[in-house]
Amino acid sequence: MDRRSFLAAVPATFLASPSRTLKADPFTLGVASGDPGADGFVLWTRLALDPLGGAGLGGMPARDVDVDWQVATDERFTRIVRSGTATARRSAAHSVHVELTGLEPGREYFYRFRSEGRLSPEGRTRTTPAEGAETPLAFAVAACAHYEHGYYTAYRRLAEQEPDLVLFLGDYLYEYGPSGYTAPAGRVRSHTPGKCATLADYRLRHAQYKSDRDLQAAHAAAPWLVAFDDHEVENNWAGPVSSTGAPAFARRRADAFRAYYENMPLRRASLDGARLRVNRRVSWGRLARFHLLDTRQFRDDQACQDGVRAGCDERLSPERTLLGDGQWRWLEEGLRGSPARWNLLGQQILMTHRDYRTGPGREVNLDSWDGYAPERTRLLTSLARTSNPVVLTGDAHMHHLADLKTDFDDPDSPVVARELVTTSIASDGDGYRDSAWIAESLAENPHIAYIDQRRGYIMARLTRDGLDADFRTLDRVSRRGARARTSHQVTIPADPGA
Ligand code: FE
Ligand code: CA
C-alpha cells in the first residue's frame, strides 16, 4: 500500500486535531521494533523535525512531546489490538521506547505512531513462537554500515526479503569525522563535522544515519536484535581503555551508550547507569535460542598494543579475558540450560583463527578472538557440549564461512561449530570477490571455506532439520540500486543425536 492510500485508511480518531502542532513531520528518523518475546516487543521512534538540527536535538521544540502509538494485526490498522500514549522527553532526545506485553505468540503485528497531528510510517514486527513450538525462522545478519563508504542498498535488499528477525552485530555507525576513515574508492557522502566526542555529537551522528531511507526500510520490515561493537563508541576500545587515549573516556563511553540506547529498539533495562547491557538471550520457541554477546565492554585491553601482528605471546595468556567473568558465567549457564535445538551465538568479532601472513609464520588480528586464544578454547570446549551451536559474527567487512575447532593447527581436530561471518552493509566500499589475496588467505587457513570482500548480508532459514544460509552480495554500493545475489550457500544439518 502506498502512503496516500494508507493515510486514507487511517481512522479519523487517530488523526483528530491536536491542541498543539509541530511545524513539520517529526518522523524523519523512521520507526523500529526489537527484542521480541512470545508476548511482546519494543517499539521505537525518535522525533526530529530537522535531523541535523541544533546540538543533536533534531530541531525539536524545548519541551516534552506526547506520542500516541497503535498496534494492529492487519496492515490497514482495521484490527487495532493495543494503543496508548508515551512521552518523547527532551532529556532523551525525544526518543520513545514502548514495551508491549500480553500479545499472542508467533504472529505478525503492525505498528505506527502519531504526534500532534502527524502520522509516522508503519512498521511490521512479530512476537516469537510459543515456548515449545518449532516454527521455522527466517533471519538476516548484518553489520558495519559506514555512511561515507557506500549507499545502504544492502539494507533495502534485506528488507525486501521480509525476514522474521534481523540480527545486527555492530558498527551500526562510525564515530569518525568526515574522511576520518576512508574506503579505497573514497566516499559517496559525508559524515557530520568532527569526530564524535560528546553526547550531542553521538546523537547527531545517529540522526544522520537514521535519516537514510534504506536503513529505515530495514527497521520497518522486522524486529531487530542489536548489539554494539567498537565504532558506536570509538575504534577498538577495550573495557575502560580508549585506543586513542581519549580524555575522560568513561564519560565519552557513557554518552555514546546513552545515545545508542536512545536510537535503538532496546528494552529499558538495557541501560543501567553508565553501562549498557546488550548480552542477552532471545528464544524462538524451542527451535532456537540466540545468545547475544558483548565482546567490548568487559574485555581486557588488546595484547601487544593491538594490530595485526606476529609473535605476540601475551595473546596466549590464560589470565586474559574477552567476555569478563560475569558474562562468561552467564553464557555458560545459558548454554548448559538451553532447551533449544539450535544455539546461535551472535557476537562481534572473528572467532575463527585467521593467519594473515602467507607462508611460514603467522600474523593475527589481536582485536579478534585470536588475541584471546585460551578463552576461545574454553568457549569452544563448551560449545562441543551444546546442542547445534552456530556462531554468527560481524566486524570483518568480509563474508567468511569457517569451521571452529579447539585446535586450528590440527587437521584432525573435530569441527565443534560453524562460524558464519557477515560482510559489511557499506564499510570499505564496493570491494571485490576474486583476488589472489583471497585465494592465498583460503590456502593459508584450510578451516575457512569461503571469503568474499563485497558488501551484503546473510539471509538464513532455520528449521529443526537444518540451517540454510545465503551469503548475499552486491556488485556495488558506490551507486544506488544494485541487485543482491547469493554468492555462496551453506546447509548445516542438525546433529541427529541432539
Ligand atoms: Fe566495521
Ligand atoms: Ca602463515
Short mmCIF file of C-alpha atoms and ligand atoms in Angstrom, two decimals:
data_model
loop_
_atom_site.label_atom_id
_atom_site.label_comp_id
_atom_site.label_asym_id
_atom_site.label_seq_id
_atom_site.Cartn_x
_atom_site.Cartn_y
_atom_site.Cartn_z
CA MET A 1 0.00 0.00 0.00
CA ASP A 2 1.40 3.45 -0.81
CA ARG A 3 1.39 6.20 1.77
CA ARG A 4 -1.59 8.02 0.29
CA SER A 5 -3.95 5.03 0.35
CA PHE A 6 -2.58 4.15 3.76
CA LEU A 7 -3.49 7.58 5.09
CA ALA A 8 -6.96 7.16 3.61
CA ALA A 9 -7.33 4.07 5.77
CA VAL A 10 -6.43 5.88 9.00
CA PRO A 11 -9.47 6.18 11.23
CA ALA A 12 -10.35 9.81 11.89
CA THR A 13 -9.83 9.38 15.60
CA PHE A 14 -6.11 8.66 15.21
CA LEU A 15 -5.62 11.96 13.39
CA ALA A 16 -8.04 14.04 15.49
CA SER A 17 -6.92 17.66 15.64
CA PRO A 18 -4.44 18.12 18.45
CA SER A 19 -4.24 21.09 20.78
CA ARG A 20 -0.66 21.73 19.68
CA THR A 21 1.02 21.16 16.36
CA LEU A 22 4.54 20.55 15.18
CA LYS A 23 5.59 22.71 12.27
CA ALA A 24 6.88 19.78 10.18
CA ASP A 25 6.93 15.98 10.03
CA PRO A 26 8.64 14.76 13.24
CA PHE A 27 9.05 11.16 11.99
CA THR A 28 12.13 11.81 9.85
CA LEU A 29 14.14 9.09 11.63
CA GLY A 30 11.69 6.28 10.92
CA VAL A 31 10.32 3.62 13.24
CA ALA A 32 11.72 0.38 14.60
CA SER A 33 10.97 -2.62 16.78
CA GLY A 34 13.17 -5.05 18.61
CA ASP A 35 13.88 -7.66 21.27
CA PRO A 36 10.76 -9.76 20.61
CA GLY A 37 9.42 -12.21 23.16
CA ALA A 38 6.49 -14.60 22.92
CA ASP A 39 4.10 -11.93 24.22
CA GLY A 40 5.55 -8.63 23.05
CA PHE A 41 8.40 -6.49 21.75
CA VAL A 42 9.81 -2.98 21.95
CA LEU A 43 8.53 -0.25 19.66
CA TRP A 44 10.82 2.69 18.95
CA THR A 45 10.79 6.07 17.32
CA ARG A 46 12.60 9.35 17.85
CA LEU A 47 11.16 12.69 16.87
CA ALA A 48 13.24 15.14 14.82
CA LEU A 49 11.90 17.97 12.70
CA ASP A 50 15.37 18.56 11.27
CA PRO A 51 17.66 15.54 11.80
CA LEU A 52 20.85 17.59 11.55
CA GLY A 53 19.43 20.47 13.59
CA GLY A 54 20.97 22.02 16.68
CA ALA A 55 23.10 20.08 19.15
CA GLY A 56 21.80 16.66 18.16
CA LEU A 57 18.27 17.51 19.26
CA GLY A 58 16.78 17.45 15.77
CA GLY A 59 15.30 20.95 15.74
CA MET A 60 12.59 19.93 18.21
CA PRO A 61 10.85 22.45 20.47
CA ALA A 62 12.28 22.66 24.01
CA ARG A 63 9.54 20.62 25.61
CA ASP A 64 8.38 17.05 26.04
CA VAL A 65 6.02 15.81 23.33
CA ASP A 66 3.25 13.20 23.58
CA VAL A 67 3.35 10.35 21.08
CA ASP A 68 0.40 8.02 20.55
CA TRP A 69 1.02 4.50 19.32
CA GLN A 70 -1.10 1.72 17.85
CA VAL A 71 -0.55 -1.99 17.30
CA ALA A 72 -2.77 -3.87 14.84
CA THR A 73 -2.96 -7.36 13.43
CA ASP A 74 -3.51 -6.08 9.90
CA GLU A 75 -1.61 -3.73 7.63
CA ARG A 76 -4.60 -1.42 7.25
CA PHE A 77 -4.99 -0.99 11.01
CA THR A 78 -8.61 -2.08 10.99
CA ARG A 79 -7.98 -4.53 13.85
CA ILE A 80 -6.16 -2.49 16.47
CA VAL A 81 -5.27 -4.65 19.46
CA ARG A 82 -3.31 -2.14 21.56
CA SER A 83 -2.88 1.62 21.74
CA GLY A 84 -1.53 4.15 24.18
CA THR A 85 0.44 7.34 24.67
CA ALA A 86 4.12 7.71 25.50
CA THR A 87 6.12 10.83 26.24
CA ALA A 88 9.05 11.76 24.00
CA ARG A 89 11.24 13.54 26.51
CA ARG A 90 13.65 16.26 25.52
CA SER A 91 16.08 14.79 28.07
CA ALA A 92 16.07 11.59 25.96
CA ALA A 93 16.44 13.44 22.62
CA HIS A 94 12.70 12.87 22.04
CA SER A 95 13.11 9.14 21.73
CA VAL A 96 10.26 6.76 22.56
CA HIS A 97 10.52 3.15 23.74
CA VAL A 98 7.26 1.28 24.24
CA GLU A 99 7.50 -2.24 25.73
CA LEU A 100 4.46 -4.36 24.94
CA THR A 101 3.35 -7.48 26.77
CA GLY A 102 0.27 -9.69 26.63
CA LEU A 103 0.20 -10.19 22.86
CA GLU A 104 -0.22 -13.53 21.12
CA PRO A 105 2.84 -15.66 20.40
CA GLY A 106 4.15 -16.38 16.94
CA ARG A 107 2.30 -13.79 14.93
CA GLU A 108 2.84 -10.72 12.85
CA TYR A 109 1.84 -7.24 14.07
CA PHE A 110 1.86 -3.75 12.56
CA TYR A 111 2.52 -0.53 14.43
CA ARG A 112 2.62 3.22 13.93
CA PHE A 113 2.87 6.43 15.91
CA ARG A 114 1.13 9.79 15.87
CA SER A 115 2.19 13.09 17.37
CA GLU A 116 0.41 16.43 17.27
CA GLY A 117 -1.49 15.63 14.10
CA ARG A 118 1.39 13.94 12.29
CA LEU A 119 1.43 10.25 11.46
CA SER A 120 4.51 8.00 11.27
CA PRO A 121 5.29 5.40 8.63
CA GLU A 122 4.06 1.96 9.66
CA GLY A 123 6.31 -0.90 10.72
CA ARG A 124 5.97 -4.66 10.66
CA THR A 125 7.07 -6.76 13.61
CA ARG A 126 6.29 -10.07 15.29
CA THR A 127 6.24 -11.98 18.51
CA THR A 128 8.33 -15.13 18.86
CA PRO A 129 6.62 -18.55 18.77
CA ALA A 130 5.24 -20.08 21.95
CA GLU A 131 7.57 -21.99 24.22
CA GLY A 132 7.85 -25.50 22.84
CA ALA A 133 6.99 -24.55 19.24
CA GLU A 134 9.41 -25.44 16.47
CA THR A 135 8.17 -22.86 13.97
CA PRO A 136 10.79 -22.20 11.26
CA LEU A 137 12.68 -18.92 11.37
CA ALA A 138 13.98 -16.72 8.56
CA PHE A 139 16.56 -14.24 9.79
CA ALA A 140 19.07 -11.79 8.37
CA VAL A 141 22.51 -11.00 9.77
CA ALA A 142 24.12 -7.60 9.17
CA ALA A 143 26.92 -5.38 10.46
CA CYS A 144 29.17 -2.42 9.70
CA ALA A 145 27.45 0.39 7.84
CA HIS A 146 29.94 3.23 7.34
CA TYR A 147 27.80 6.04 5.95
CA GLU A 148 30.57 7.64 3.87
CA HIS A 149 31.68 4.40 2.21
CA GLY A 150 28.54 3.45 0.35
CA TYR A 151 24.79 3.62 -0.06
CA TYR A 152 22.65 1.35 2.05
CA THR A 153 21.27 -0.74 -0.80
CA ALA A 154 22.07 -3.88 1.19
CA TYR A 155 19.65 -2.73 3.90
CA ARG A 156 17.00 -2.23 1.21
CA ARG A 157 17.55 -5.70 -0.26
CA LEU A 158 17.46 -7.27 3.18
CA ALA A 159 14.12 -5.54 3.88
CA GLU A 160 12.71 -6.83 0.58
CA GLN A 161 13.33 -10.40 1.75
CA GLU A 162 10.99 -9.80 4.71
CA PRO A 163 12.90 -11.75 7.35
CA ASP A 164 11.23 -12.64 10.66
CA LEU A 165 14.16 -11.13 12.52
CA VAL A 166 17.29 -9.07 11.86
CA LEU A 167 20.43 -9.64 13.86
CA PHE A 168 22.74 -6.62 13.84
CA LEU A 169 26.22 -7.33 15.15
CA GLY A 170 27.96 -3.98 15.49
CA ASP A 171 29.35 -0.87 13.83
CA TYR A 172 25.87 0.48 13.24
CA LEU A 173 27.61 3.81 12.92
CA TYR A 174 31.17 5.12 12.87
CA GLU A 175 32.48 7.86 15.13
CA TYR A 176 34.99 9.43 12.72
CA GLY A 177 34.73 12.92 11.32
CA PRO A 178 34.50 13.45 7.55
CA SER A 179 37.08 11.23 5.80
CA GLY A 180 38.48 10.17 9.18
CA TYR A 181 38.48 6.62 7.80
CA THR A 182 38.41 6.39 4.03
CA ALA A 183 37.46 3.45 1.85
CA PRO A 184 39.80 2.52 -1.02
CA ALA A 185 37.42 4.15 -3.53
CA GLY A 186 36.81 7.26 -1.46
CA ARG A 187 33.48 8.44 -0.10
CA VAL A 188 29.99 8.77 -1.55
CA ARG A 189 28.67 11.14 1.14
CA SER A 190 29.98 12.90 4.23
CA HIS A 191 29.71 12.44 7.96
CA THR A 192 28.59 15.37 10.09
CA PRO A 193 31.58 17.53 11.16
CA GLY A 194 34.04 16.33 13.77
CA LYS A 195 34.83 13.02 15.45
CA CYS A 196 32.14 12.06 17.96
CA ALA A 197 33.18 13.01 21.47
CA THR A 198 30.08 14.37 23.26
CA LEU A 199 26.50 13.27 23.79
CA ALA A 200 25.40 15.89 21.25
CA ASP A 201 27.88 14.52 18.68
CA TYR A 202 26.66 10.92 19.04
CA ARG A 203 23.01 11.97 18.93
CA LEU A 204 23.64 13.94 15.76
CA ARG A 205 25.52 11.07 14.11
CA HIS A 206 22.73 8.63 14.94
CA ALA A 207 20.22 11.08 13.47
CA GLN A 208 22.26 11.33 10.28
CA TYR A 209 22.37 7.55 9.88
CA LYS A 210 18.72 7.12 10.79
CA SER A 211 17.72 9.65 8.09
CA ASP A 212 18.65 7.12 5.41
CA ARG A 213 15.54 5.68 3.73
CA ASP A 214 17.08 2.28 3.02
CA LEU A 215 18.06 1.88 6.65
CA GLN A 216 14.55 2.94 7.69
CA ALA A 217 13.08 0.28 5.39
CA ALA A 218 15.17 -2.42 7.07
CA HIS A 219 13.99 -1.37 10.54
CA ALA A 220 10.36 -1.16 9.43
CA ALA A 221 10.48 -4.68 7.93
CA ALA A 222 11.20 -6.75 11.04
CA PRO A 223 12.21 -6.66 14.70
CA TRP A 224 15.95 -6.28 15.25
CA LEU A 225 18.28 -7.72 17.84
CA VAL A 226 21.10 -5.21 18.09
CA ALA A 227 24.49 -5.31 19.77
CA PHE A 228 27.22 -2.70 19.51
CA ASP A 229 30.86 -3.31 18.68
CA ASP A 230 33.59 -0.66 18.83
CA HIS A 231 32.64 2.16 16.44
CA GLU A 232 29.43 3.03 18.25
CA VAL A 233 31.90 4.48 20.79
CA GLU A 234 35.43 4.59 19.34
CA ASN A 235 37.66 2.38 17.18
CA ASN A 236 39.00 -0.66 19.08
CA TRP A 237 38.16 0.49 22.59
CA ALA A 238 38.51 -2.23 25.22
CA GLY A 239 36.60 -2.11 28.53
CA PRO A 240 37.67 1.12 30.24
CA VAL A 241 40.51 1.76 27.76
CA SER A 242 40.40 4.18 24.84
CA SER A 243 42.54 3.13 21.87
CA THR A 244 43.48 6.78 21.25
CA GLY A 245 43.95 7.90 24.84
CA ALA A 246 40.76 9.96 24.57
CA PRO A 247 40.39 12.22 27.62
CA ALA A 248 37.64 11.31 30.12
CA PHE A 249 36.89 8.11 28.21
CA ALA A 250 34.47 6.80 30.87
CA ARG A 251 32.30 9.86 30.26
CA ARG A 252 32.54 9.52 26.48
CA ARG A 253 31.62 5.85 26.62
CA ALA A 254 28.62 6.59 28.86
CA ASP A 255 27.45 9.31 26.45
CA ALA A 256 27.86 7.02 23.45
CA PHE A 257 25.88 4.27 25.22
CA ARG A 258 23.14 6.71 26.11
CA ALA A 259 22.83 7.92 22.51
CA TYR A 260 22.89 4.30 21.32
CA TYR A 261 20.05 3.37 23.66
CA GLU A 262 18.05 6.44 22.62
CA ASN A 263 18.33 5.38 18.98
CA MET A 264 17.76 1.63 19.21
CA PRO A 265 14.73 -0.60 19.91
CA LEU A 266 16.21 -1.86 23.18
CA ARG A 267 14.42 -2.60 26.41
CA ARG A 268 14.64 -0.01 29.19
CA ALA A 269 16.54 -2.42 31.41
CA SER A 270 19.41 -2.43 28.89
CA LEU A 271 20.61 0.98 30.09
CA ASP A 272 22.00 0.72 33.59
CA GLY A 273 23.64 3.99 34.61
CA ALA A 274 26.91 4.27 32.72
CA ARG A 275 26.65 0.67 31.49
CA LEU A 276 24.73 -0.71 28.55
CA ARG A 277 23.84 -4.37 28.77
CA VAL A 278 23.45 -6.00 25.37
CA ASN A 279 24.41 -9.56 26.23
CA ARG A 280 21.05 -11.27 26.39
CA ARG A 281 19.08 -14.32 25.27
CA VAL A 282 16.15 -14.42 22.91
CA SER A 283 14.31 -17.67 22.25
CA TRP A 284 12.46 -18.66 19.09
CA GLY A 285 10.17 -21.23 20.61
CA ARG A 286 12.13 -24.39 21.20
CA LEU A 287 13.71 -24.21 17.77
CA ALA A 288 16.45 -21.72 18.59
CA ARG A 289 17.97 -19.62 21.28
CA PHE A 290 20.06 -16.58 20.44
CA HIS A 291 22.85 -15.83 22.88
CA LEU A 292 23.96 -12.26 22.14
CA LEU A 293 27.41 -11.41 23.42
CA ASP A 294 29.24 -8.22 24.31
CA THR A 295 32.87 -8.65 23.30
CA ARG A 296 33.84 -5.00 24.04
CA GLN A 297 32.68 -3.75 27.39
CA PHE A 298 34.18 -6.37 29.67
CA ARG A 299 37.37 -7.31 27.84
CA ASP A 300 40.98 -6.85 28.83
CA ASP A 301 42.94 -4.42 26.68
CA GLN A 302 44.28 -5.87 23.42
CA ALA A 303 47.61 -7.72 23.70
CA CYS A 304 50.87 -6.30 22.34
CA GLN A 305 49.47 -2.83 21.55
CA ASP A 306 46.79 -4.28 19.26
CA GLY A 307 47.01 -4.50 15.46
CA VAL A 308 47.66 -7.42 13.09
CA ARG A 309 50.94 -8.82 14.34
CA ALA A 310 53.29 -11.79 14.55
CA GLY A 311 54.97 -13.16 17.62
CA CYS A 312 52.76 -11.92 20.43
CA ASP A 313 52.93 -14.31 23.39
CA GLU A 314 50.68 -12.15 25.56
CA ARG A 315 47.68 -13.24 23.46
CA LEU A 316 48.22 -16.79 24.74
CA SER A 317 47.97 -15.83 28.42
CA PRO A 318 45.16 -17.79 30.11
CA GLU A 319 44.66 -14.87 32.51
CA ARG A 320 43.25 -12.62 29.81
CA THR A 321 39.51 -12.34 29.20
CA LEU A 322 37.33 -11.17 26.34
CA LEU A 323 33.90 -11.73 27.88
CA GLY A 324 34.66 -10.90 31.52
CA ASP A 325 33.82 -13.17 34.47
CA GLY A 326 30.16 -12.22 34.83
CA GLN A 327 29.30 -12.64 31.18
CA TRP A 328 31.32 -15.85 30.98
CA ARG A 329 29.25 -17.42 33.79
CA TRP A 330 26.03 -16.08 32.27
CA LEU A 331 26.92 -17.66 28.91
CA GLU A 332 27.97 -20.99 30.41
CA GLU A 333 24.69 -21.24 32.33
CA GLY A 334 22.72 -20.19 29.27
CA LEU A 335 24.34 -22.82 27.06
CA ARG A 336 24.08 -25.57 29.65
CA GLY A 337 20.43 -24.83 30.47
CA SER A 338 19.27 -24.24 26.93
CA PRO A 339 16.21 -26.27 25.88
CA ALA A 340 16.66 -25.12 22.27
CA ARG A 341 17.51 -27.40 19.37
CA TRP A 342 19.79 -24.71 17.89
CA ASN A 343 22.01 -22.36 19.86
CA LEU A 344 23.02 -19.31 17.87
CA LEU A 345 25.76 -17.11 19.27
CA GLY A 346 25.50 -13.56 17.94
CA GLN A 347 28.76 -11.77 18.53
CA GLN A 348 31.01 -9.09 17.14
CA ILE A 349 34.50 -10.28 16.25
CA LEU A 350 36.05 -13.07 14.18
CA MET A 351 36.11 -16.25 16.25
CA THR A 352 37.96 -18.46 13.80
CA HIS A 353 41.72 -18.36 13.78
CA ARG A 354 42.91 -16.43 10.78
CA ASP A 355 46.54 -16.22 9.71
CA TYR A 356 47.11 -13.06 7.67
CA ARG A 357 50.68 -13.92 6.63
CA THR A 358 51.15 -16.08 3.53
CA GLY A 359 53.71 -18.84 4.02
CA PRO A 360 55.80 -19.54 7.11
CA GLY A 361 55.00 -17.74 10.33
CA ARG A 362 51.68 -16.21 11.28
CA GLU A 363 50.12 -12.82 11.88
CA VAL A 364 46.82 -12.50 13.69
CA ASN A 365 44.38 -9.71 14.47
CA LEU A 366 44.83 -9.01 18.17
CA ASP A 367 41.44 -7.29 18.40
CA SER A 368 39.66 -10.56 17.44
CA TRP A 369 39.36 -13.86 19.34
CA ASP A 370 42.90 -14.72 18.17
CA GLY A 371 44.02 -12.11 20.69
CA TYR A 372 42.27 -14.02 23.49
CA ALA A 373 43.04 -17.58 22.36
CA PRO A 374 42.77 -19.52 25.66
CA GLU A 375 39.29 -18.13 26.37
CA ARG A 376 38.30 -19.12 22.83
CA THR A 377 39.44 -22.68 23.51
CA ARG A 378 37.35 -22.74 26.71
CA LEU A 379 34.31 -21.43 24.83
CA LEU A 380 34.69 -23.95 22.01
CA THR A 381 35.02 -26.72 24.58
CA SER A 382 31.64 -25.59 25.98
CA LEU A 383 30.13 -25.41 22.51
CA ALA A 384 31.16 -29.01 21.90
CA ARG A 385 28.65 -29.95 24.63
CA THR A 386 25.91 -27.64 23.30
CA SER A 387 23.01 -28.63 21.04
CA ASN A 388 23.67 -27.49 17.45
CA PRO A 389 25.80 -24.40 18.06
CA VAL A 390 26.35 -21.87 15.26
CA VAL A 391 28.39 -18.69 15.64
CA LEU A 392 27.24 -15.53 13.84
CA THR A 393 29.75 -12.71 13.54
CA GLY A 394 30.24 -9.15 12.23
CA ASP A 395 33.28 -6.82 12.18
CA ALA A 396 35.36 -8.39 9.40
CA HIS A 397 33.91 -6.48 6.40
CA MET A 398 34.12 -9.78 4.52
CA HIS A 399 31.87 -12.80 4.38
CA HIS A 400 33.59 -15.84 5.89
CA LEU A 401 32.44 -19.40 6.36
CA ALA A 402 34.68 -21.22 8.83
CA ASP A 403 34.99 -24.42 10.82
CA LEU A 404 35.60 -23.75 14.51
CA LYS A 405 37.94 -26.20 16.22
CA THR A 406 39.58 -26.34 19.61
CA ASP A 407 42.91 -26.78 17.80
CA PHE A 408 43.09 -24.93 14.49
CA ASP A 409 46.60 -26.28 13.80
CA ASP A 410 45.45 -29.89 13.91
CA PRO A 411 43.66 -31.02 10.74
CA ASP A 412 42.14 -33.90 12.74
CA SER A 413 40.70 -31.68 15.45
CA PRO A 414 36.92 -32.13 15.19
CA VAL A 415 34.69 -29.30 13.99
CA VAL A 416 32.84 -28.01 17.04
CA ALA A 417 30.66 -25.43 15.26
CA ARG A 418 30.45 -23.44 12.04
CA GLU A 419 31.01 -19.71 12.02
CA LEU A 420 29.09 -17.51 9.57
CA VAL A 421 30.65 -14.07 9.34
CA THR A 422 28.65 -11.41 7.55
CA THR A 423 30.35 -8.83 5.38
CA SER A 424 29.56 -5.15 5.87
CA ILE A 425 26.49 -3.28 4.68
CA ALA A 426 28.68 -0.43 3.37
CA SER A 427 32.06 -0.26 5.14
CA ASP A 428 35.07 -0.33 2.78
CA GLY A 429 33.05 0.46 -0.33
CA ASP A 430 32.41 -1.73 -3.37
CA GLY A 431 35.01 -4.43 -2.64
CA TYR A 432 35.86 -7.49 -4.68
CA ARG A 433 35.16 -11.19 -4.85
CA ASP A 434 38.06 -12.87 -6.56
CA SER A 435 41.63 -11.94 -5.95
CA ALA A 436 44.97 -13.60 -5.46
CA TRP A 437 44.84 -12.32 -1.89
CA ILE A 438 41.59 -14.16 -1.14
CA ALA A 439 42.93 -17.36 -2.73
CA GLU A 440 46.09 -17.12 -0.64
CA SER A 441 44.06 -16.45 2.51
CA LEU A 442 41.98 -19.57 1.93
CA ALA A 443 45.08 -21.68 1.24
CA GLU A 444 46.70 -20.36 4.40
CA ASN A 445 43.62 -21.11 6.51
CA PRO A 446 42.27 -24.54 5.47
CA HIS A 447 39.46 -24.33 8.06
CA ILE A 448 38.00 -21.32 6.17
CA ALA A 449 35.88 -22.35 3.16
CA TYR A 450 34.78 -19.01 1.74
CA ILE A 451 35.76 -15.35 1.84
CA ASP A 452 34.07 -12.56 -0.12
CA GLN A 453 35.02 -8.92 0.28
CA ARG A 454 31.99 -7.32 -1.40
CA ARG A 455 29.14 -5.68 0.55
CA GLY A 456 25.99 -7.51 1.63
CA TYR A 457 24.39 -9.53 4.41
CA ILE A 458 23.48 -13.12 5.31
CA MET A 459 19.95 -14.47 4.90
CA ALA A 460 19.28 -17.71 6.78
CA ARG A 461 16.40 -20.15 7.12
CA LEU A 462 16.28 -22.38 10.15
CA THR A 463 14.16 -25.49 10.71
CA ARG A 464 14.53 -28.38 13.13
CA ASP A 465 16.42 -30.27 10.43
CA GLY A 466 18.92 -27.68 9.31
CA LEU A 467 20.21 -24.18 8.79
CA ASP A 468 20.36 -22.91 5.19
CA ALA A 469 22.29 -19.69 4.81
CA ASP A 470 22.77 -17.48 1.75
CA PHE A 471 25.75 -15.16 1.64
CA ARG A 472 24.22 -12.19 -0.22
CA THR A 473 26.42 -9.73 -2.07
CA LEU A 474 26.02 -6.57 -4.16
CA ASP A 475 28.28 -5.62 -7.04
CA ARG A 476 28.46 -2.03 -5.86
CA VAL A 477 27.37 0.41 -3.19
CA SER A 478 29.07 3.44 -4.76
CA ARG A 479 25.89 3.90 -6.77
CA ARG A 480 22.37 3.12 -5.67
CA GLY A 481 20.23 0.30 -7.00
CA ALA A 482 22.47 -2.77 -7.17
CA ARG A 483 20.81 -6.18 -7.05
CA ALA A 484 21.65 -8.63 -4.29
CA ARG A 485 22.82 -12.09 -5.33
CA THR A 486 23.55 -15.27 -3.44
CA SER A 487 27.30 -15.73 -3.88
CA HIS A 488 27.66 -18.75 -1.65
CA GLN A 489 25.33 -21.08 0.14
CA VAL A 490 25.77 -23.41 3.08
CA THR A 491 23.50 -26.04 4.61
CA ILE A 492 24.24 -27.12 8.14
CA PRO A 493 22.24 -30.24 9.01
CA ALA A 494 21.09 -30.65 12.61
CA ASP A 495 23.04 -33.17 14.63
CA PRO A 496 20.75 -36.23 14.59
CA GLY A 497 21.81 -37.04 18.15
CA ALA A 498 20.89 -33.62 19.56
FE FE B 1 33.22 -2.24 10.98
CA CA B 2 51.34 -18.05 7.59
#
